[in-house]
Short mmCIF file of C-alpha atoms in Angstrom, two decimals:
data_model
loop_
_atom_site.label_atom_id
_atom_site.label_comp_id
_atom_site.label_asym_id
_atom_site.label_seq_id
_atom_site.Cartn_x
_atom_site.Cartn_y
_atom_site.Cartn_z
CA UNK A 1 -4.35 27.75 -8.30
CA UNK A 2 -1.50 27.01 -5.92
CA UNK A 3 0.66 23.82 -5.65
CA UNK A 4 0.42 21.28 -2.95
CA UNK A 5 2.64 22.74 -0.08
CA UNK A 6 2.52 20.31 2.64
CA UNK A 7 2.02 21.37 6.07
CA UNK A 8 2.37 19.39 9.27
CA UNK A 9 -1.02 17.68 9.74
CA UNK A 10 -0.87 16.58 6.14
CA UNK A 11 1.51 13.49 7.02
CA UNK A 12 4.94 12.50 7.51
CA UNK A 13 7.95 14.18 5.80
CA UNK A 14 10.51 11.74 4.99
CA UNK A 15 14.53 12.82 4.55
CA UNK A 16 17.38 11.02 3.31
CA UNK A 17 20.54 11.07 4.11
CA UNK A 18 19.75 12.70 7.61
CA UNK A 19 22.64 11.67 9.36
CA UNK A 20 24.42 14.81 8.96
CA UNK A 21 25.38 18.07 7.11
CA UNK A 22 22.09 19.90 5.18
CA UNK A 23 19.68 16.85 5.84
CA UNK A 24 20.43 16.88 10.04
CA UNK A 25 19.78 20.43 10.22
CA UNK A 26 16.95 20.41 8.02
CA UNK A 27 15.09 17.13 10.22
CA UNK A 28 15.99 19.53 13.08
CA UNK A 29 14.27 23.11 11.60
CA UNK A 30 11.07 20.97 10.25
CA UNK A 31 10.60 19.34 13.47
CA UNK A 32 10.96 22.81 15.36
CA UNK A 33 8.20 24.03 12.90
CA UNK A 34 5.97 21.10 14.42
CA UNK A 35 6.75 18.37 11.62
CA UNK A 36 6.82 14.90 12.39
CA UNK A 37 10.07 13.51 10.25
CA UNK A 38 11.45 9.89 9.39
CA UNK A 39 15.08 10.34 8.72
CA UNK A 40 16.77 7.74 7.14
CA UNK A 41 20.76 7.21 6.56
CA UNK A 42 22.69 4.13 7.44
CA UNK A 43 24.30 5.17 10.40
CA UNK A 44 21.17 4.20 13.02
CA UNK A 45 23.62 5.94 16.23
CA UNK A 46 23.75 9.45 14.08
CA UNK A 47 20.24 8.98 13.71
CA UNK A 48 19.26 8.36 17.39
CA UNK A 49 21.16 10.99 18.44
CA UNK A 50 19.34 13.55 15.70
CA UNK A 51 16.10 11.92 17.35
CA UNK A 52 17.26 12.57 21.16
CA UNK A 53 18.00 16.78 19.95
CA UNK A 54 14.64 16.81 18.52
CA UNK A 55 13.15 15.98 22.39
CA UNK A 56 10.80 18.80 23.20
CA UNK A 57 10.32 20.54 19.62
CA UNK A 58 7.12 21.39 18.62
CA UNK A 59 7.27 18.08 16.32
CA UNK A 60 9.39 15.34 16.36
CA UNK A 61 11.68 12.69 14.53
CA UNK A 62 11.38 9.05 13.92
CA UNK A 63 14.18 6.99 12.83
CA UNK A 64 14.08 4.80 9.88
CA UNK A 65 17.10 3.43 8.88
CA UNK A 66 18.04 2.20 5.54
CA UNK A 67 20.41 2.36 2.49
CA UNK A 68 19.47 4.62 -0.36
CA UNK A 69 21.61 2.09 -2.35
CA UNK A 70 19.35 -0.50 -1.57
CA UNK A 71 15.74 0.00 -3.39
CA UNK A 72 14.13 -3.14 -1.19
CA UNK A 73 15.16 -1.11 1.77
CA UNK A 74 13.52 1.77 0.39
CA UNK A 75 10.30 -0.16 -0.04
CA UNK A 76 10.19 -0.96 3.19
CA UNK A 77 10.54 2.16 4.60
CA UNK A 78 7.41 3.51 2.85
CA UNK A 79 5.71 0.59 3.64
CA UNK A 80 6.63 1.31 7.69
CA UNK A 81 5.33 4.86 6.72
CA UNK A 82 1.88 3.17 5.57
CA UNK A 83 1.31 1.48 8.30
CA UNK A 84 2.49 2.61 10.89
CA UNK A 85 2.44 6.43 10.40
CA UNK A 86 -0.20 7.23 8.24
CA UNK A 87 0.89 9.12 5.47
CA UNK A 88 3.69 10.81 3.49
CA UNK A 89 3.29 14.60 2.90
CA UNK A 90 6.41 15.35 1.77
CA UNK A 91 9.79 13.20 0.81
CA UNK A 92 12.88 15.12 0.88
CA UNK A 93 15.31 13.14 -0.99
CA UNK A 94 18.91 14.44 0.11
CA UNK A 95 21.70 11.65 0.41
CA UNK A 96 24.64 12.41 -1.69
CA UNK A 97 28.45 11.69 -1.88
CA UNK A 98 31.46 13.53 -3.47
CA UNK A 99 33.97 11.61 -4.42
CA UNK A 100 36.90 13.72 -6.72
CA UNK A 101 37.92 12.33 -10.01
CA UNK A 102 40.73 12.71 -11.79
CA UNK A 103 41.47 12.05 -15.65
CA UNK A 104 45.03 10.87 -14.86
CA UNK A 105 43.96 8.10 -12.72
CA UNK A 106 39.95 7.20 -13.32
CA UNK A 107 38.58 5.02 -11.04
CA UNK A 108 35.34 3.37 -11.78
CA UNK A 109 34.74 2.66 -8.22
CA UNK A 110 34.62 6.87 -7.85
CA UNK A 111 31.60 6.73 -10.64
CA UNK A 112 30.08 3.51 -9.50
CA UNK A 113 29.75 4.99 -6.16
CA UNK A 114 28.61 8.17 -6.83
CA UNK A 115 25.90 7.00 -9.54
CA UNK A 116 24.86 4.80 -6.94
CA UNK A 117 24.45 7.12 -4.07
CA UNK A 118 23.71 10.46 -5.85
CA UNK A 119 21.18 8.93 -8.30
CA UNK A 120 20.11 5.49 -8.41
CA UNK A 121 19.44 6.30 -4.89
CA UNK A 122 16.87 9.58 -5.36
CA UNK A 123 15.13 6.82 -7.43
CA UNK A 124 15.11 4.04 -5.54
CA UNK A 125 13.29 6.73 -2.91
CA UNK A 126 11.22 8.42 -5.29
CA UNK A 127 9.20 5.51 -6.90
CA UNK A 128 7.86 4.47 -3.51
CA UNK A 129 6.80 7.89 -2.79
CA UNK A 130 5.21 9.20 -5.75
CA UNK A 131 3.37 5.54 -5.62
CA UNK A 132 2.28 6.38 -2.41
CA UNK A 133 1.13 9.67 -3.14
CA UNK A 134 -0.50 9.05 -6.50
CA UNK A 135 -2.84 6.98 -4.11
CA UNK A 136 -3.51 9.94 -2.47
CA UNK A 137 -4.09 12.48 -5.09
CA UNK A 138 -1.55 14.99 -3.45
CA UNK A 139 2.11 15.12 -1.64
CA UNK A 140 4.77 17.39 -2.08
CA UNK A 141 8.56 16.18 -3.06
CA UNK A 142 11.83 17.99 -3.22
CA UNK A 143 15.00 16.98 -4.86
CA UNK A 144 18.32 17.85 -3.63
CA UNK A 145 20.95 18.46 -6.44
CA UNK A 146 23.77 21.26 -6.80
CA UNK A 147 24.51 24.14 -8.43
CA UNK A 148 27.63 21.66 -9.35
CA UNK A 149 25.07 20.30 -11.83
CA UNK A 150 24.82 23.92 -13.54
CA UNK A 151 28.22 22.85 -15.54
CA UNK A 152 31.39 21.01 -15.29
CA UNK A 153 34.00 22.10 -12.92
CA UNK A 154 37.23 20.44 -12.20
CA UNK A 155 37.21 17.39 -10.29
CA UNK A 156 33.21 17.01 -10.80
CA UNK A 157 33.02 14.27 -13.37
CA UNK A 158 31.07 11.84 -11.43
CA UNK A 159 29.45 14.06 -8.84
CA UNK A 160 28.60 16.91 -11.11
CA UNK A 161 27.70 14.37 -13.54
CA UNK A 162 25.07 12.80 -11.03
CA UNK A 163 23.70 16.60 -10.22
CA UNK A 164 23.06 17.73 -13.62
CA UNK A 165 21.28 14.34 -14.12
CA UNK A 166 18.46 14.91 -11.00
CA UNK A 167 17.83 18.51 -12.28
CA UNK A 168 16.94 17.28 -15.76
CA UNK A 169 15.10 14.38 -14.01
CA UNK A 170 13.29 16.77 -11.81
CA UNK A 171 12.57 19.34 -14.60
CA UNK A 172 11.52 16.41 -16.85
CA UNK A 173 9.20 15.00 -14.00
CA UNK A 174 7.33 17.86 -13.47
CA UNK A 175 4.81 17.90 -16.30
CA UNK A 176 3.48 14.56 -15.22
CA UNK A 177 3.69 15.09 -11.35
CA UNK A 178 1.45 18.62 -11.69
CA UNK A 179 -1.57 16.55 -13.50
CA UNK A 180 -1.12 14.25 -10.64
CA UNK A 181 -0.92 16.62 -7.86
CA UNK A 182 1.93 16.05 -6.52
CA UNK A 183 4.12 19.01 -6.33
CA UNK A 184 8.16 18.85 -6.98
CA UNK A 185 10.55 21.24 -6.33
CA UNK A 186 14.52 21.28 -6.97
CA UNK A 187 17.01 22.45 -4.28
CA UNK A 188 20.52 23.47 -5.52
CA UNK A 189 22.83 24.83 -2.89
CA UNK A 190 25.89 26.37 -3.05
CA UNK A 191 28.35 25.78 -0.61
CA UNK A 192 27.47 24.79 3.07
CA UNK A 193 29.74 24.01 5.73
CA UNK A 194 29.66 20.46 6.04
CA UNK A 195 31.65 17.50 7.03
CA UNK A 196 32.44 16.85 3.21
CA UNK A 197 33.24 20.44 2.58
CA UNK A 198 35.47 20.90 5.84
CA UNK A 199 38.13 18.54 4.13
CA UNK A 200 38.55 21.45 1.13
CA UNK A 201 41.73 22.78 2.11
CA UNK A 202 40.69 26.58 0.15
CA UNK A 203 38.60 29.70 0.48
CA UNK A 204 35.08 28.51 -0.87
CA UNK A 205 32.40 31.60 -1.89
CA UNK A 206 29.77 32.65 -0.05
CA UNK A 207 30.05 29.52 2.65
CA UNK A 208 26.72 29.50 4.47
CA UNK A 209 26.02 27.57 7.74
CA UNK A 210 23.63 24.35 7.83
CA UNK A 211 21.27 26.12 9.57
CA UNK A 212 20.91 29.27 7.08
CA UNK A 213 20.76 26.24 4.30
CA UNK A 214 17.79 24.57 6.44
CA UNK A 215 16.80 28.18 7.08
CA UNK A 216 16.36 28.92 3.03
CA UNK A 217 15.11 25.67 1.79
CA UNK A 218 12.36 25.63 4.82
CA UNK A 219 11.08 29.04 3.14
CA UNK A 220 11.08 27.50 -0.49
CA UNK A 221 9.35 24.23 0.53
CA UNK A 222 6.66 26.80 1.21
CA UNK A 223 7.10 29.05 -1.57
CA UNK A 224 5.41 28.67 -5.03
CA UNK A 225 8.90 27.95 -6.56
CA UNK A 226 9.96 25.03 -8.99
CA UNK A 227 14.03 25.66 -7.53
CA UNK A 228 15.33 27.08 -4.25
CA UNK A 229 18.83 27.95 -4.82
CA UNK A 230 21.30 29.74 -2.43
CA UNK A 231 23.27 31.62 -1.95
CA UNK A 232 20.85 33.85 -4.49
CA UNK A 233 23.86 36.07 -5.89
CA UNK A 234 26.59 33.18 -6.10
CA UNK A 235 23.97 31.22 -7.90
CA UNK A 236 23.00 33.40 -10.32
CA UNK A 237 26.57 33.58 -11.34
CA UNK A 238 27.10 30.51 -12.01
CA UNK A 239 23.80 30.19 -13.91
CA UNK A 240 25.44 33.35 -16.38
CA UNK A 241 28.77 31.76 -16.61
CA UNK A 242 26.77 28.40 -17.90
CA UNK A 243 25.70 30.54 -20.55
CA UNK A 244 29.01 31.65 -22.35
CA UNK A 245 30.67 30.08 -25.01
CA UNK A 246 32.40 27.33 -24.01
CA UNK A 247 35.79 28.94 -24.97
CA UNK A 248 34.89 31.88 -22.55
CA UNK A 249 33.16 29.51 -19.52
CA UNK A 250 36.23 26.81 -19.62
CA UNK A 251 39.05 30.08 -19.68
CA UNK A 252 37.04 31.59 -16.68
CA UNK A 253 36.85 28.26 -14.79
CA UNK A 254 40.91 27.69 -15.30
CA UNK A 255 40.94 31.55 -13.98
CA UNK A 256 38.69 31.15 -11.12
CA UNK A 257 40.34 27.92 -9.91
CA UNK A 258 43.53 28.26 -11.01
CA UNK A 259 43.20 24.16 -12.06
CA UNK A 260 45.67 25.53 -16.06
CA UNK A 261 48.68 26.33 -13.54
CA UNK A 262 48.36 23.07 -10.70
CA UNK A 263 50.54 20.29 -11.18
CA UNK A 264 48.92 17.43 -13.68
CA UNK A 265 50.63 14.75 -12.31
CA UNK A 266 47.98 12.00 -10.88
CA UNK A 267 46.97 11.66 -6.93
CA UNK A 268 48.87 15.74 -6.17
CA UNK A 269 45.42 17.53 -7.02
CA UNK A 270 43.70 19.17 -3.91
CA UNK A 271 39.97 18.50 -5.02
CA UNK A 272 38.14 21.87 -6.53
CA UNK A 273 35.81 22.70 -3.41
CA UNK A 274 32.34 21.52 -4.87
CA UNK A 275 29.45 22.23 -3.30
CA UNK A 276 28.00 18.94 -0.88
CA UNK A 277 25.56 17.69 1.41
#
């Protein structure tokens, strides 16, 4: 028997954190593929100009603004999707910030934020949702981490932290979520060219577009996999290196990155390119 995939006359699909990088381009594709999509983000002008591009695709975008931060906000947005769209098919929950951290000169603010954002935030999302589509007996939801959350790379202690944390929450909420009928799926991307990645000043792997990352998770979301990751080849990598001794993965990290032989002194780091929304 296959899994829920939801298609366009099934309801709504809801993304957050739509106001640019992977989540605009990914409104955009599922609109062109004759979705109707509620993005949400907190910048409403981003939002209404990602609404305006969408004029004349086979679907179309509705904005919904809203801070993933804020879990009354996120209530109401499901509750503006009750009643006055009909239904949610399928919640992509994408918002995300990186924020570097570095052990000579920890900030909590760094963690607080990115705990906040990264994962209190997919919740805050997901309990409306898989309410709403409990009700329903069937919806489809898809969880945007990173292949950061495969294992810990310099600079990634809060938002690697925050990654690994949504694929164990993802894998965990499966069991449950399959006797329900509501499908989940985990997306872990390796690096796209976004606004947060254009400020790494270094040569990052296998760099794909935000259109060939809309592209591939657009196929997966109707695939029969539990985790669309991309680049395939750069992914798998990192999955083997995850699986060495630590001795071996942390000498092959310092390698790789050359983070043994850069200065230690605090604020002269250039952040480790991690992948980002």
């Amino acid at each position: 028997m296959r899994d829920f995939t939801a298609r366009p006359e099934d309801g709504l699909v809801w993304i957050s954190g739509a106001s640019s990088g992977i989540g605009r381009a990914l409104a955009l594709k599922l609109a062109d593929e004759g979705y109707k999509v509620a993005v949400t983000a907190r910048s409403h002008e981003k939002l209404v100009e990602l609404q305006a591009e969408a004029s004349g695709l086979a679907g179309s975008i509705v904005v919904l603004d809203g801070d993933v931060t804020d879990a009354e906000d996120m209530e109401h947005i499901m509750a503006s999707i009750e009643y006055e769209h009909g239904t949610l098919g399928m919640a992509i929950l994408n918002a995300g910030v990186y924020l570097p951290v570095h052990a000579e000169d920890l900030n909590r603010a760094d963690f607080e934020k990115s705990f906040a954002v990264n994962l209190s935030g997919v919740v805050n999302c997901l309990l409306p949702a898989v309410r709403h589509m409990k009700a329903k007996g069937q919806g489809q939801i898809a969880i945007v981490s990173s292949v950061t959350g495969y294992g810990g790379l310099p600079t990634g202690a809060a938002y690697g932290a925050t990654k690994a944390a949504l694929i164990n929450m993802a894998e965990s909420l499966k069991f449950d979520l399959d006797k329900m009928g509501i499908r989940i799926q985990l997306i872990c991307p390796g690096f796209v060219d976004t606004p947060a990645t254009r400020k790494n000043a270094f040569p990052m792997p296998s760099l794909v577009s935000t259109d060939e990352a809309a592209r591939q998770i657009a196929a997966g979301l109707k695939s029969q996999a539990f985790e669309i990751s991309f680049p395939r080849r750069f992914t798998m990598m990192l999955k083997l290196a995850r699986m060495l001794p630590y001795s071996v993965y942390f000498m092959l990290v310092n390698r790789v990155t050359g983070w043994r032989e850069r200065p230690s002194s605090a604020g002269h780091h250039p952040a480790t390119p991690h992948p980002a929304e």
